[in-house]
Amino acid sequence: MSDAFAVVPAPLVVQPLPLQPFVITRSTIVVVDADDDLMPIAVLTADLLGRVTGRAVEIRYAELDAAGVVRMRLVEDLPPGPETYRVVVGAGRVRLEARTTEGLVHAVVTLRQLVRERPDGGVEIDAVRIEDSPRYPWRGLSVDVARHFVSVPDLKVVIGLMGHYKLNVLHLHLTDDQAWRLDLPSRPELVRRSSAHSVDGDPGGHYSAADWDEILAYARARAIRVVPEIDVPGHVNAALHAYRELNPDGEPAAEYLGIDVGFSRLSDDLPATHEFLADVFGDLADMTPGGYLHIGGDEVLTMGHEEYERLVRAASAAVTAHGKRVVAWQEVASVPDLPEGTVVQYWDTRVDPAPFVAAARDGAQILLSPGSRVYLDMKYTPDFPLGLQWAGCVDLRDAYDWEPADLVAGLPPEAVIGVEAALWTETLRTLEDLTTMLLPRLAAVAEVAWSAPGRRDYDDFAARLRRHGRHWDRMGLVWHRSAQGTWDD
Ligand code: ACM
């Protein structure tokens, strides 16, 4: 694919058309059929095109097919799949078509990536026909807002980047040893006592119910679902600090602002533990429209297996009682009879995957987050100032050059629901730190998750990504010019 169609992730079909480019002018308008569902996306389109072109773009509700018009429609004559979309540029018109509003959001994002600035300052889009749909339905990014708090404005920047690369699941790691970041009505002491700080005593914060609604709405407008995580039965020191009755000795745990893992735990034999699980997952279910809640389950190093099983079952039951499905880290694969439809998230490439493969054969759905490929808190290179290195260094090519179906020997390929990058924030304090770790690697993970295997080629990807580097610069984003990429000087 030439630089002219530098779309990332690579679409299924890109067919250049022998027609004049579409020129965006003062009189370009966006028209949408008069359908309430399409209103938010028309606003998003006008906003994105307006930002690219530096002018306000007008929207009209009309069934208008005329020169200078960007027309968005829901249609049925597309290949199957809820996210399938089509973009046709040429003959003085642009058509954006999809079966669903999510598909239309993808069409808009593709259109935005196609816009080119001419030497004379004008903006145009080369004539092309694109038909596209994703390989996997779950294309995620997990963000740890517990170790370092991420404010709502900063989180919106991250969500915007996710949308730009057609990622559709924002997994928020809301609780850990260091802090609890979401205010829950049944448990006000969690954020009151356990959200003021971040790792090393850095400033903290939390999301109010209103903040939460704002995050959900901002994500939804970009076709992104939110999957919140409350991590149990380990990684719970913030809860043990806020509620003394969760501790066997009845004394509140001390605040912890280091970066060790595995030391804190709930206790199955305390009635308060079970009330706590019912309360927090009940509140979370009420506050979250999406179908999944994440219960954590990772790195519980101070508990026997039977107690671990009982607590994972209790947390899972609290989730399914509210009609939600369970997501959990790979350690839960050792628990028999997980609820139907449970998503098990693979992360630790250092351990024997046999229990994990067995869970998949038993019907669990598998989400792939291999640390050595998609943990975007790993350093790019050994001397990189930010990040950790326990899973090795992850440079641009490492994040790109792997095949989900071949990652874990014995895993049935049809069990894989998708791919999710993760950004843990032990060493990441600012938005600039976050974007430095995300860019350019997030684009690589997005292409692994979206693009058909036959459409993936590292050199072609790196060539397309060059234009994206220019875009990040224009947006004022701080990013890492990986030596494995090809960038402008
Ligand atoms: C994890 O990285 N502890 C899931």
XYZ file of C-alpha atoms and ligand atoms in Angstrom:
493
model
C 0.000 0.000 0.000
C 1.390 3.374 -0.887
C 1.834 6.245 1.504
C -1.175 7.838 -0.237
C -3.420 5.371 1.607
C -1.546 5.233 4.898
C -4.392 3.696 6.867
C -3.517 1.936 10.135
C -4.707 -0.691 10.902
C -4.489 -1.961 7.320
C -7.996 -2.327 5.849
C -9.162 -5.542 4.211
C -9.541 -4.027 0.719
C -8.018 -0.783 -0.564
C -8.791 -0.121 -4.224
C -7.463 3.151 -5.677
C -9.935 4.636 -8.185
C -8.947 6.445 -11.418
C -10.826 9.594 -10.443
C -9.935 13.089 -9.291
C -9.244 13.550 -5.562
C -12.003 14.908 -3.325
C -11.080 18.412 -2.250
C -12.306 19.647 1.121
C -13.387 23.255 0.749
C -15.361 25.859 2.610
C -18.526 24.464 1.066
C -17.915 20.814 2.010
C -20.823 19.556 4.100
C -21.530 16.361 5.997
C -25.015 14.967 5.434
C -26.641 12.223 7.435
C -30.051 10.642 7.181
C -32.385 12.089 9.791
C -31.908 9.334 12.350
C -31.349 10.083 16.035
C -28.711 7.376 16.313
C -26.555 9.178 13.771
C -26.500 12.563 15.449
C -23.482 11.954 17.741
C -21.465 10.523 14.907
C -22.255 13.435 12.608
C -20.949 15.740 15.315
C -17.813 13.603 15.675
C -17.275 13.667 11.908
C -17.634 17.415 11.637
C -15.280 17.808 14.586
C -12.605 15.485 13.162
C -12.798 16.938 9.654
C -12.941 20.418 11.071
C -9.765 19.825 13.028
C -7.952 18.387 10.023
C -9.008 21.238 7.773
C -8.903 24.050 10.281
C -12.469 25.124 9.377
C -15.897 24.394 10.802
C -17.641 21.719 8.753
C -21.401 22.012 8.445
C -23.752 19.071 9.052
C -27.178 18.728 7.447
C -29.837 16.153 7.947
C -30.763 15.298 4.407
C -30.840 12.538 1.848
C -28.614 14.481 -0.421
C -26.233 13.099 -2.992
C -24.474 16.075 -4.506
C -20.990 17.318 -5.252
C -18.980 18.412 -2.217
C -20.944 16.191 0.131
C -19.686 13.655 2.684
C -22.673 11.347 3.080
C -23.018 8.938 6.010
C -25.583 6.187 5.927
C -26.528 2.949 7.583
C -26.879 0.306 4.862
C -27.416 -3.449 4.623
C -25.509 -4.304 1.437
C -22.172 -4.996 3.117
C -20.322 -8.183 4.017
C -21.405 -9.581 7.423
C -20.120 -8.270 10.733
C -21.311 -5.525 13.069
C -18.224 -3.355 12.498
C -17.969 -3.695 8.715
C -17.794 -0.406 6.842
C -17.168 1.058 3.398
C -15.563 4.329 2.314
C -15.839 5.478 -1.296
C -14.076 8.673 -2.336
C -14.387 10.039 -5.875
C -16.507 11.963 -8.384
C -16.599 14.924 -6.038
C -18.277 12.928 -3.271
C -17.482 10.820 -0.228
C -19.704 7.933 0.895
C -19.334 6.473 4.390
C -21.454 3.371 4.888
C -21.848 0.753 7.581
C -24.416 -1.526 9.160
C -24.062 0.063 12.613
C -22.996 3.329 14.167
C -19.792 1.575 15.354
C -18.994 0.764 11.737
C -19.639 4.371 10.748
C -17.214 5.578 13.425
C -14.555 3.349 11.855
C -15.395 4.801 8.432
C -14.928 8.322 9.752
C -11.591 7.426 11.327
C -10.408 5.902 8.051
C -11.510 9.016 6.176
C -9.595 11.196 8.568
C -6.438 9.140 8.020
C -6.878 9.555 4.240
C -6.926 13.348 4.337
C -3.767 14.844 2.802
C -2.464 18.330 2.941
C -1.392 19.760 -0.402
C 1.685 21.945 -0.790
C -0.634 24.936 -1.354
C -2.293 24.351 2.039
C -5.489 22.818 0.631
C -6.687 19.448 1.842
C -7.813 16.562 -0.298
C -8.499 12.845 -0.296
C -7.380 10.576 -3.148
C -10.101 8.609 -4.878
C -10.387 5.171 -3.342
C -12.789 2.441 -2.364
C -12.159 0.779 1.001
C -14.073 -2.182 2.416
C -13.071 -3.264 5.837
C -13.924 -5.273 8.905
C -11.921 -6.409 11.929
C -10.297 -9.772 12.525
C -11.141 -9.809 16.262
C -14.170 -8.368 18.061
C -12.123 -7.395 21.179
C -9.330 -4.908 20.494
C -8.419 -3.442 23.803
C -6.169 -1.226 25.823
C -5.875 -1.700 29.570
C -4.831 1.387 31.512
C -3.669 1.217 35.133
C -5.096 4.342 36.753
C -4.322 3.001 40.235
C -0.510 3.181 40.411
C -0.646 6.675 38.927
C -3.968 8.421 38.573
C -4.951 9.482 35.047
C -7.206 12.553 35.030
C -10.353 12.650 32.903
C -8.834 15.097 30.346
C -5.712 12.925 30.011
C -7.821 9.788 29.722
C -9.777 11.443 26.905
C -6.546 11.885 24.958
C -5.847 8.159 25.375
C -9.418 7.306 24.329
C -9.028 9.532 21.265
C -5.895 7.617 20.265
C -7.701 4.311 20.766
C -10.484 5.468 18.475
C -7.958 6.637 15.873
C -6.630 3.048 15.714
C -10.070 1.363 15.901
C -9.517 -0.146 19.331
C -12.921 -0.777 20.892
C -12.398 -1.835 24.537
C -10.990 0.422 27.258
C -10.141 -1.741 30.271
C -9.573 0.415 33.336
C -7.562 -1.092 36.192
C -9.264 0.986 38.880
C -7.974 -0.516 42.108
C -4.724 -1.861 43.466
C -2.545 -1.875 46.557
C -1.727 1.803 46.213
C -5.161 3.318 45.533
C -8.856 2.979 44.739
C -9.963 5.272 41.897
C -13.742 4.964 41.442
C -16.232 6.323 43.945
C -18.823 3.637 44.706
C -22.027 4.681 46.483
C -22.099 1.723 48.875
C -18.461 2.182 49.942
C -17.602 5.882 50.224
C -14.507 5.289 52.372
C -12.674 3.651 49.458
C -11.912 6.878 47.633
C -12.113 9.020 50.759
C -9.243 7.177 52.415
C -7.448 5.485 49.545
C -7.233 7.749 46.510
C -5.171 10.780 47.504
C -1.817 9.448 46.347
C -0.008 7.587 43.602
C 3.198 5.539 43.636
C 6.097 7.277 45.413
C 3.694 9.747 47.049
C 2.843 11.418 43.735
C -0.551 13.154 43.565
C -3.589 10.902 43.212
C -7.272 11.416 42.500
C -10.429 9.512 41.758
C -13.384 9.430 39.380
C -16.730 10.613 40.753
C -19.948 9.108 39.400
C -20.238 12.135 37.106
C -16.641 11.665 35.883
C -17.436 8.031 35.208
C -20.469 8.928 33.091
C -18.343 11.424 31.169
C -15.680 8.793 30.458
C -18.308 6.271 29.342
C -19.992 8.794 27.030
C -16.716 9.994 25.496
C -15.706 6.396 24.835
C -19.126 5.383 23.493
C -19.090 8.231 20.959
C -15.864 6.694 19.613
C -17.307 3.147 19.472
C -15.360 2.113 22.585
C -16.814 0.043 25.445
C -15.444 0.363 28.956
C -14.576 -2.757 30.961
C -13.803 -1.741 34.554
C -11.591 -3.887 36.764
C -11.749 -4.258 40.524
C -8.780 -6.482 41.261
C -9.432 -9.224 43.870
C -8.583 -11.268 45.888
C -5.011 -9.861 45.756
C -3.861 -6.324 44.911
C -6.306 -5.095 47.586
C -4.239 -3.067 50.034
C -6.187 0.137 49.262
C -9.419 -1.618 50.311
C -7.756 -3.062 53.434
C -6.617 0.488 54.252
C -10.112 1.966 53.837
C -12.162 -0.745 55.602
C -10.655 -2.198 58.762
C -13.138 -5.086 58.894
C -11.531 -6.619 55.790
C -8.424 -7.375 57.902
C -8.345 -10.473 60.162
C -6.978 -8.405 63.076
C -9.548 -5.624 62.541
C -6.788 -3.048 62.114
C -6.673 -1.000 58.885
C -3.686 -1.808 56.658
C -1.137 0.984 56.230
C -1.126 2.990 53.000
C 1.304 1.449 50.474
C 2.986 3.522 47.752
C 5.755 1.190 46.595
C 5.645 -1.105 43.563
C 5.912 -4.602 45.016
C 3.122 -7.025 44.127
C 1.497 -10.101 45.631
C 1.470 -9.274 49.344
C -2.110 -8.179 50.016
C -5.177 -10.414 50.133
C -8.807 -10.714 51.091
C -9.822 -13.367 53.645
C -12.525 -15.848 52.718
C -13.465 -16.587 56.337
C -14.456 -12.984 57.145
C -18.168 -12.257 56.504
C -17.160 -8.644 55.733
C -15.240 -9.885 52.673
C -18.358 -11.328 51.089
C -20.417 -8.214 51.828
C -17.639 -6.168 50.274
C -17.555 -8.243 47.076
C -21.340 -8.072 46.678
C -21.325 -4.299 47.259
C -18.465 -3.275 45.003
C -19.346 -5.482 42.046
C -23.037 -4.581 42.480
C -22.230 -0.865 42.310
C -19.869 -1.403 39.392
C -22.534 -3.349 37.488
C -25.078 -0.571 38.090
C -22.659 2.084 36.854
C -21.424 0.242 33.755
C -23.648 -0.356 30.721
C -21.218 -2.771 29.022
C -21.577 -6.512 29.365
C -18.284 -7.308 31.137
C -16.719 -6.671 34.549
C -13.085 -7.615 35.267
C -12.375 -9.244 38.639
C -8.560 -9.294 38.422
C -7.416 -12.542 40.026
C -3.704 -12.070 39.306
C -0.621 -12.483 41.468
C -2.094 -13.730 44.736
C 1.081 -15.016 46.303
C 0.054 -15.411 49.956
C -2.990 -17.679 49.743
C -3.642 -21.388 49.402
C -5.345 -22.547 46.232
C -8.624 -23.589 47.848
C -9.160 -20.177 49.383
C -8.206 -18.547 46.073
C -10.825 -20.692 44.311
C -13.521 -19.765 46.835
C -12.808 -16.051 46.514
C -12.682 -16.126 42.700
C -16.032 -17.950 42.726
C -17.499 -15.362 45.110
C -16.330 -12.453 42.948
C -17.555 -14.183 39.779
C -20.945 -14.843 41.371
C -21.217 -11.170 42.365
C -20.661 -10.269 38.689
C -22.990 -12.830 37.123
C -25.729 -11.998 39.682
C -26.035 -8.684 37.836
C -26.210 -10.238 34.383
C -22.618 -9.347 33.487
C -19.899 -11.606 32.201
C -16.614 -12.149 34.005
C -13.172 -11.156 32.716
C -10.127 -12.192 34.751
C -6.371 -12.569 34.430
C -4.926 -15.937 33.422
C -4.427 -17.210 36.985
C -8.175 -17.961 37.223
C -7.705 -20.656 34.585
C -6.815 -22.934 37.528
C -10.342 -22.551 38.956
C -12.708 -25.270 37.649
C -16.145 -24.468 36.248
C -15.772 -20.757 35.572
C -19.096 -19.137 34.610
C -20.076 -19.612 30.998
C -18.673 -16.958 28.701
C -15.817 -15.994 31.027
C -12.968 -14.178 29.288
C -9.539 -15.243 30.536
C -6.752 -12.749 29.859
C -3.327 -14.203 29.101
C -0.437 -11.999 30.209
C 2.485 -13.838 31.799
C 4.596 -15.420 29.085
C 7.010 -16.830 31.709
C 4.714 -19.533 33.080
C 3.429 -22.870 31.807
C 0.281 -22.132 29.777
C -1.188 -25.650 30.259
C -4.018 -24.615 32.683
C -4.821 -21.734 30.417
C -5.050 -23.965 27.352
C -7.245 -26.381 29.321
C -9.618 -23.547 30.299
C -9.895 -22.554 26.640
C -10.700 -26.145 25.681
C -13.388 -26.059 28.403
C -15.049 -23.096 26.741
C -13.357 -20.007 28.178
C -12.783 -17.180 25.730
C -9.203 -16.039 25.556
C -7.957 -12.480 25.437
C -4.297 -12.196 24.472
C -2.107 -9.680 26.313
C 1.323 -11.304 26.152
C 3.684 -9.223 28.267
C 6.569 -9.699 25.858
C 4.517 -8.239 22.970
C 1.812 -5.867 24.141
C 2.721 -4.695 27.652
C 3.407 -1.149 26.549
C 4.911 -0.282 29.927
C 7.936 -2.401 28.975
C 10.951 -0.358 27.910
C 11.586 0.007 24.171
C 15.318 -0.549 24.720
C 17.359 -1.367 27.843
C 18.436 2.254 28.312
C 14.946 3.735 27.871
C 14.194 6.117 30.763
C 10.570 5.023 31.334
C 9.041 1.636 31.975
C 9.886 -1.765 33.388
C 11.665 -4.736 31.858
C 10.460 -7.930 33.534
C 8.941 -9.207 30.282
C 11.918 -7.976 28.241
C 12.118 -4.934 25.999
C 9.240 -4.362 23.575
C 10.236 -2.288 20.577
C 7.948 -1.436 17.659
C 8.657 -4.611 15.743
C 8.137 -6.847 18.795
C 4.683 -5.341 19.267
C 3.890 -5.979 15.582
C 5.559 -9.190 14.483
C 3.560 -11.926 16.165
C 0.583 -14.039 15.234
C -2.229 -14.376 17.795
C -3.282 -17.809 16.518
C 0.240 -19.202 17.064
C 1.121 -17.518 20.344
C 0.239 -20.300 22.778
C 0.832 -23.880 21.624
C -2.359 -25.939 21.809
C -4.732 -22.998 22.140
C -7.755 -23.483 19.854
C -7.651 -20.431 17.520
C -11.440 -20.039 17.707
C -11.163 -19.486 21.479
C -9.301 -16.205 20.918
C -11.700 -13.276 21.334
C -9.057 -10.647 20.760
C -5.907 -8.801 21.689
C -5.438 -6.200 24.402
C -2.446 -3.960 25.042
C -1.688 -2.960 28.628
C -0.194 0.152 30.115
C 0.833 -0.232 33.761
C 1.809 3.012 35.380
C 4.333 2.282 38.131
C 6.856 4.521 36.319
C 4.467 6.658 34.244
C 3.435 9.936 35.837
C 2.221 12.303 33.130
C 0.251 12.323 29.889
C 3.566 12.759 28.070
C 4.831 9.568 29.724
C 1.675 7.707 28.648
C 1.818 8.860 25.019
C 5.557 8.155 24.845
C 4.851 4.531 25.713
C 1.719 4.243 23.536
C 3.115 5.808 20.387
C 4.078 4.245 18.083
C 3.447 0.801 19.635
C -0.319 1.141 20.094
C -0.679 1.378 16.304
C 1.231 -1.910 15.955
C -0.991 -3.751 18.430
C -4.087 -2.300 16.762
C -3.002 -3.725 13.408
C -2.351 -7.160 14.969
C -5.886 -7.099 16.407
C -7.725 -5.662 13.399
C -6.018 -6.651 10.163
C -6.292 -9.986 8.401
C -3.027 -11.987 8.554
C -2.550 -11.623 4.777
C -2.708 -7.826 5.098
C 0.116 -7.587 7.613
C 3.677 -6.794 6.626
C 6.134 -4.985 8.879
C 7.897 -2.909 6.224
C 4.603 -1.818 4.728
C 3.316 -0.951 8.213
C 6.407 1.095 9.016
C 6.055 2.961 5.700
C 2.399 3.781 6.422
C 3.207 4.796 9.985
C 5.500 7.594 8.856
C 2.502 9.776 8.034
C 1.085 9.004 11.470
C 4.214 10.410 13.087
C 3.480 13.685 11.294
C -0.076 13.574 12.612
C 1.094 13.003 16.209
C 3.451 15.967 15.854
C 0.631 18.145 14.534
C -1.522 17.094 17.484
C 1.283 18.120 19.850
C 1.664 14.595 21.210
C 4.938 13.424 22.715
C 5.990 10.078 21.202
C 9.007 7.801 20.787
C 10.855 7.808 17.460
C 11.662 4.116 17.624
C 14.779 3.201 15.662
C 12.681 0.429 14.118
C 10.393 2.952 12.433
C 10.909 5.310 9.469
C 10.200 8.885 10.420
C 10.520 12.364 8.979
C 13.571 14.277 10.182
C -0.556 -8.418 35.620
O 0.292 -7.906 34.866
N -0.293 -8.598 36.897
C -1.844 -8.846 35.121
